[in-house]
Short mmCIF file of C-alpha atoms (C1' of nucleotides) in Angstrom, two decimals:
data_model
loop_
_atom_site.label_atom_id
_atom_site.label_comp_id
_atom_site.label_asym_id
_atom_site.label_seq_id
_atom_site.Cartn_x
_atom_site.Cartn_y
_atom_site.Cartn_z
CA UNK R 1 181.03 132.75 243.15
CA UNK R 2 177.99 131.73 240.88
CA UNK R 3 175.98 128.94 242.41
CA UNK R 4 173.53 127.00 240.19
CA UNK R 5 170.63 125.44 242.11
CA UNK R 6 167.73 123.45 240.50
CA UNK R 7 164.48 122.25 241.94
CA UNK R 8 162.65 119.42 240.19
CA UNK R 9 159.72 117.23 241.13
CA UNK R 10 161.05 114.24 239.33
CA UNK R 11 158.11 111.85 239.83
CA UNK R 12 160.27 108.90 240.86
CA UNK R 13 163.97 109.19 240.87
CA UNK R 14 164.42 105.39 239.83
CA UNK R 15 161.98 105.71 237.03
CA UNK R 16 163.96 108.68 235.52
CA UNK R 17 167.65 108.27 235.39
CA UNK R 18 167.74 109.21 231.74
CA UNK R 19 166.08 112.66 232.69
CA UNK R 20 168.77 113.27 235.31
CA UNK R 21 171.53 112.43 232.75
CA UNK R 22 169.89 114.75 230.06
CA UNK R 23 169.32 117.74 232.55
CA UNK R 24 172.93 117.58 233.84
CA UNK R 25 174.22 117.24 230.17
CA UNK R 26 172.22 120.29 229.16
CA UNK R 27 173.50 122.51 231.82
CA UNK R 28 175.82 122.28 234.97
CA UNK R 29 174.07 122.27 238.26
CA UNK R 30 175.80 122.55 241.49
CA UNK R 31 172.90 121.63 243.77
CA UNK R 32 169.82 119.69 242.67
CA UNK R 33 166.73 119.56 244.94
CA UNK R 34 164.42 116.71 244.11
CA UNK R 35 160.72 116.15 245.17
CA UNK R 36 158.83 113.03 244.90
CA UNK R 37 161.77 110.59 244.78
CA UNK R 38 159.29 107.78 245.80
CA UNK R 39 161.88 105.47 247.30
CA UNK R 40 163.52 104.51 250.56
CA UNK R 41 167.08 105.91 251.08
CA UNK R 42 168.59 102.57 250.65
CA UNK R 43 166.99 102.31 247.05
CA UNK R 44 168.16 105.81 245.94
CA UNK R 45 170.41 105.55 242.77
CA UNK R 46 173.52 106.97 244.46
CA UNK R 47 175.93 105.81 241.59
CA UNK R 48 173.96 107.74 239.01
CA UNK R 49 174.48 110.96 240.96
CA UNK R 50 178.13 110.32 241.81
CA UNK R 51 178.87 109.61 238.00
CA UNK R 52 177.22 112.97 237.06
CA UNK R 53 179.31 114.85 239.57
CA UNK R 54 176.81 115.20 242.43
CA UNK R 55 178.24 112.69 244.95
CA UNK R 56 177.04 114.41 248.05
CA UNK R 57 173.54 113.27 248.93
CA UNK R 58 171.12 114.23 251.69
CA UNK R 59 168.27 111.97 251.35
CA UNK R 60 164.81 112.11 253.18
CA UNK R 61 162.82 109.45 251.45
CA UNK R 62 160.15 106.71 252.01
CA UNK R 63 158.75 103.85 250.29
CA UNK R 64 156.20 104.60 247.45
CA UNK R 65 155.36 108.19 248.11
CA UNK R 66 156.71 111.69 248.62
CA UNK R 67 160.42 111.92 249.40
CA UNK R 68 162.91 114.73 248.96
CA UNK R 69 166.58 114.74 248.27
CA UNK R 70 169.44 117.14 247.76
CA UNK R 71 172.33 116.15 245.46
CA UNK R 72 175.45 118.41 245.61
CA UNK R 73 178.70 118.89 243.91
CA UNK R 74 180.23 120.02 247.38
CA UNK R 75 179.73 118.61 250.72
CA UNK R 76 177.02 120.20 252.66
CA UNK R 77 175.78 120.03 256.37
CA UNK R 78 172.39 118.72 256.93
CA UNK R 79 170.46 120.94 259.24
CA UNK R 80 166.88 119.60 259.73
CA UNK R 81 164.05 117.20 258.57
CA UNK R 82 160.76 118.69 259.30
CA UNK R 83 157.64 116.87 259.68
CA UNK R 84 154.98 119.56 259.69
CA UNK R 85 152.09 117.03 259.78
CA UNK R 86 153.60 114.75 262.44
CA UNK R 87 152.67 111.91 260.43
CA UNK R 88 156.10 110.54 259.22
CA UNK R 89 155.76 111.78 255.63
CA UNK R 90 159.08 112.74 254.05
CA UNK R 91 158.60 116.12 252.69
CA UNK R 92 161.23 118.71 253.98
CA UNK R 93 164.96 118.57 254.27
CA UNK R 94 167.18 121.49 254.92
CA UNK R 95 171.05 121.94 254.56
CA UNK R 96 173.49 124.61 254.88
CA UNK R 97 175.29 126.04 251.82
CA UNK R 98 179.00 126.77 251.99
CA UNK R 99 178.19 130.49 252.14
CA UNK R 100 176.35 129.73 255.46
CA UNK R 101 172.90 130.30 253.80
CA UNK R 102 170.21 127.86 254.70
CA UNK R 103 168.59 125.89 251.84
CA UNK R 104 165.07 124.36 252.35
CA UNK R 105 163.73 121.65 249.98
CA UNK R 106 160.08 121.11 250.49
CA UNK R 107 157.15 119.03 248.91
CA UNK R 108 153.87 120.36 250.08
CA UNK R 109 150.84 117.94 250.08
CA UNK R 110 148.87 117.94 246.89
CA UNK R 111 145.54 118.13 248.75
CA UNK R 112 143.45 115.64 246.91
CA UNK R 113 140.64 116.59 244.47
CA UNK R 114 137.88 118.39 246.45
CA UNK R 115 138.68 121.69 248.01
CA UNK R 116 136.66 121.28 251.07
CA UNK R 117 138.28 119.97 254.32
CA UNK R 118 134.98 118.62 255.80
CA UNK R 119 134.66 116.02 252.97
CA UNK R 120 138.37 115.73 251.84
CA UNK R 121 140.79 115.42 254.83
CA UNK R 122 143.75 115.84 252.48
CA UNK R 123 142.76 119.34 251.67
CA UNK R 124 142.63 120.20 255.47
CA UNK R 125 146.07 118.58 255.77
CA UNK R 126 147.52 120.69 253.05
CA UNK R 127 146.14 123.95 254.64
CA UNK R 128 147.38 122.84 258.10
CA UNK R 129 150.84 122.10 256.57
CA UNK R 130 150.95 125.52 255.20
CA UNK R 131 149.88 127.01 258.42
CA UNK R 132 152.58 125.18 260.26
CA UNK R 133 155.23 126.41 257.78
CA UNK R 134 153.95 129.93 258.26
CA UNK R 135 154.45 129.76 261.93
CA UNK R 136 157.92 128.33 261.54
CA UNK R 137 159.02 130.69 258.74
CA UNK R 138 157.66 133.80 260.62
CA UNK R 139 159.83 132.92 263.70
CA UNK R 140 163.11 132.37 261.64
CA UNK R 141 165.09 135.30 260.62
CA UNK R 142 168.10 133.49 259.14
CA UNK R 143 168.82 134.14 255.52
CA UNK R 144 167.53 131.21 253.45
CA UNK R 145 166.56 129.93 250.08
CA UNK R 146 163.33 127.76 249.96
CA UNK R 147 162.70 125.60 246.90
CA UNK R 148 160.18 123.01 245.98
CA UNK R 149 156.90 121.75 244.87
CA UNK R 150 154.53 123.97 246.81
CA UNK R 151 151.48 122.61 244.94
CA UNK R 152 149.93 125.98 244.72
CA UNK R 153 149.84 128.31 241.66
CA UNK R 154 149.24 131.73 243.32
CA UNK R 155 148.71 134.13 240.51
CA UNK R 156 146.07 134.43 237.77
CA UNK R 157 149.08 134.21 235.19
CA UNK R 158 150.27 131.09 236.96
CA UNK R 159 147.50 128.88 235.36
CA UNK R 160 146.19 128.47 231.83
CA UNK R 161 142.67 129.72 232.86
CA UNK R 162 142.22 131.56 236.22
CA UNK R 163 138.41 131.38 236.22
CA UNK R 164 138.36 127.72 235.17
CA UNK R 165 140.63 126.78 238.02
CA UNK R 166 139.16 128.82 240.86
CA UNK R 167 137.50 125.55 242.13
CA UNK R 168 140.41 123.27 241.28
CA UNK R 169 142.84 122.31 244.13
CA UNK R 170 146.09 124.16 243.63
CA UNK R 171 144.43 127.47 242.59
CA UNK R 172 141.48 127.97 245.07
CA UNK R 173 141.42 131.36 246.81
CA UNK R 174 141.82 129.63 250.21
CA UNK R 175 145.04 128.08 249.16
CA UNK R 176 146.35 131.23 247.45
CA UNK R 177 145.66 133.09 250.76
CA UNK R 178 147.50 130.46 252.81
CA UNK R 179 150.53 130.60 250.54
CA UNK R 180 150.43 134.48 250.66
CA UNK R 181 150.47 134.33 254.54
CA UNK R 182 153.36 131.84 254.34
CA UNK R 183 155.08 134.09 252.01
CA UNK R 184 154.53 137.24 253.94
CA UNK R 185 155.60 135.68 257.23
CA UNK R 186 159.20 135.81 256.33
CA UNK R 187 159.20 138.30 253.44
CA UNK R 188 160.03 135.53 251.13
CA UNK R 189 160.85 136.77 247.49
CA UNK R 190 159.16 134.75 244.70
CA UNK R 191 162.14 134.72 242.35
CA UNK R 192 160.31 133.05 239.51
CA UNK R 193 158.12 136.18 239.29
CA UNK R 194 161.01 138.39 240.12
CA UNK R 195 162.49 137.51 236.83
CA UNK R 196 159.30 136.86 234.81
CA UNK R 197 156.62 139.21 236.25
CA UNK R 198 152.98 139.08 235.25
CA UNK R 199 151.21 139.40 232.75
CA UNK R 200 153.68 136.85 231.16
CA UNK R 201 152.30 133.38 231.79
CA UNK R 202 154.67 130.99 233.64
CA UNK R 203 154.07 127.19 234.29
CA UNK R 204 156.19 124.40 235.70
CA UNK R 205 153.65 121.43 235.49
CA UNK R 206 151.50 120.08 232.72
CA UNK R 207 149.11 117.14 233.27
CA UNK R 208 150.03 113.69 231.90
CA UNK R 209 146.44 113.47 230.75
CA UNK R 210 146.48 116.09 228.13
CA UNK R 211 146.41 114.68 224.52
CA UNK R 212 149.11 117.02 223.53
CA UNK R 213 150.51 119.01 226.67
CA UNK R 214 152.38 121.58 224.32
CA UNK R 215 149.60 122.37 222.00
CA UNK R 216 146.92 122.65 224.65
CA UNK R 217 149.47 124.26 227.08
CA UNK R 218 147.18 123.85 230.23
CA UNK R 219 149.97 124.38 232.69
CA UNK R 220 150.31 125.71 236.15
CA UNK R 221 153.11 127.05 238.20
CA UNK R 222 153.44 124.75 241.20
CA UNK R 223 157.18 124.81 241.72
CA UNK R 224 158.91 127.78 243.23
CA UNK R 225 162.15 129.12 244.25
CA UNK R 226 162.05 131.70 247.10
CA UNK R 227 164.61 133.45 249.09
CA UNK R 228 165.00 135.85 252.08
CA UNK R 229 164.63 139.62 251.08
CA UNK R 230 168.24 140.28 251.92
CA UNK R 231 169.43 137.59 249.39
CA UNK R 232 167.18 138.78 246.31
CA UNK R 233 170.05 140.93 245.03
CA UNK R 234 172.26 137.86 244.90
CA UNK R 235 169.83 136.04 242.40
CA UNK R 236 171.12 136.43 238.99
CA UNK R 237 168.49 134.29 237.12
CA UNK R 238 165.79 131.90 237.37
CA UNK R 239 164.24 129.84 234.57
CA UNK R 240 161.67 127.08 234.23
CA UNK R 241 163.09 124.40 231.79
CA UNK R 242 160.02 123.99 229.75
CA UNK R 243 161.73 121.69 227.13
CA UNK R 244 161.99 119.04 229.76
CA UNK R 245 158.34 118.32 229.61
CA UNK R 246 159.01 117.05 226.01
CA UNK R 247 161.82 114.76 226.84
CA UNK R 248 161.18 110.97 226.62
CA UNK R 249 159.22 109.55 229.61
CA UNK R 250 159.13 112.85 231.38
CA UNK R 251 158.20 113.95 234.72
CA UNK R 252 154.82 116.04 234.71
CA UNK R 253 156.73 118.89 236.34
CA UNK R 254 160.00 120.61 234.82
CA UNK R 255 163.11 121.77 236.66
CA UNK R 256 163.60 125.29 237.85
CA UNK R 257 167.11 126.58 237.51
CA UNK R 258 168.47 129.49 239.58
CA UNK R 259 171.86 131.19 239.55
CA UNK R 260 172.93 132.99 242.69
CA UNK R 261 176.08 135.10 243.31
CA UNK R 262 176.69 133.26 246.66
"C1'" DA X 1 130.31 116.33 233.05
"C1'" DT X 2 133.73 113.14 232.24
"C1'" DG X 3 137.92 111.03 231.28
"C1'" DG X 4 142.08 111.37 230.07
"C1'" DT X 5 147.91 109.33 232.21
"C1'" DC X 6 151.49 108.22 234.98
"C1'" DG X 7 154.34 105.40 239.00
"C1'" DA X 8 154.71 102.07 242.83
"C1'" DA X 9 152.70 98.38 244.05
"C1'" DA X 10 150.14 94.49 243.90
"C1'" DG X 11 145.14 93.33 241.69
"C1'" DT X 12 144.42 100.21 243.69
"C1'" DC X 13 145.56 104.67 245.17
"C1'" DG X 14 147.63 109.08 244.87
"C1'" DA X 15 149.00 112.46 241.78
#
DNA sequence: ATGGTCGAAAGTCGA
């Protein structure tokens, strides 16, 4: 059975009901994983998702910042809510798919502007978050899919200018190394690059601050869909929905859509 | 080198 799974940093779910509508009208999605929902669970627009055929919600939100959610066509069992910083931030929710596979939906801390933990605690928190996820995922052998905004563009071809971004948080060598350790700890397969290997450039985020995001095309691949090695053969396709960046009042991220035979 | 733009919230911060 094909299963269509999407991951999308929506940058406020309440500000963008029109984007959810357009996305679901453009292509059917069985399970939609959202990051940066930016609302408490009681404020989540449940009716919108029910109307669009995704009535089964697993919410892990908070006021103002962060927040992850999984909206599904079919009922799912919630498995865990992890707090890798132990600071109450809502960044990781996990469910079990009908096939028995685990699905993790994650929003890794952005890390602030200065890539030095001695002057910017947020950068240290990002690295610590990744280290804790690495310990966790290295200890788990269960087959799983992990999606989300990991806030790191690991490959030179994942950014518009590798050299220009070496000191920019999201593409610094120390972050790329941390993400590499995380990936290696479980043998996670980077499905985005499984289907679109380098040297092709692949982005999932474009800054709001560009005068013309499409013309300058200064993108980064911050969003990812990973799976356990034994599941890689079940992945049929993964695509980044670049056109969504051009929709009215868009998120600065675009959805990733994967189809699995699961 | 700087500023550019969003969203949530409240008169600013995080992205």
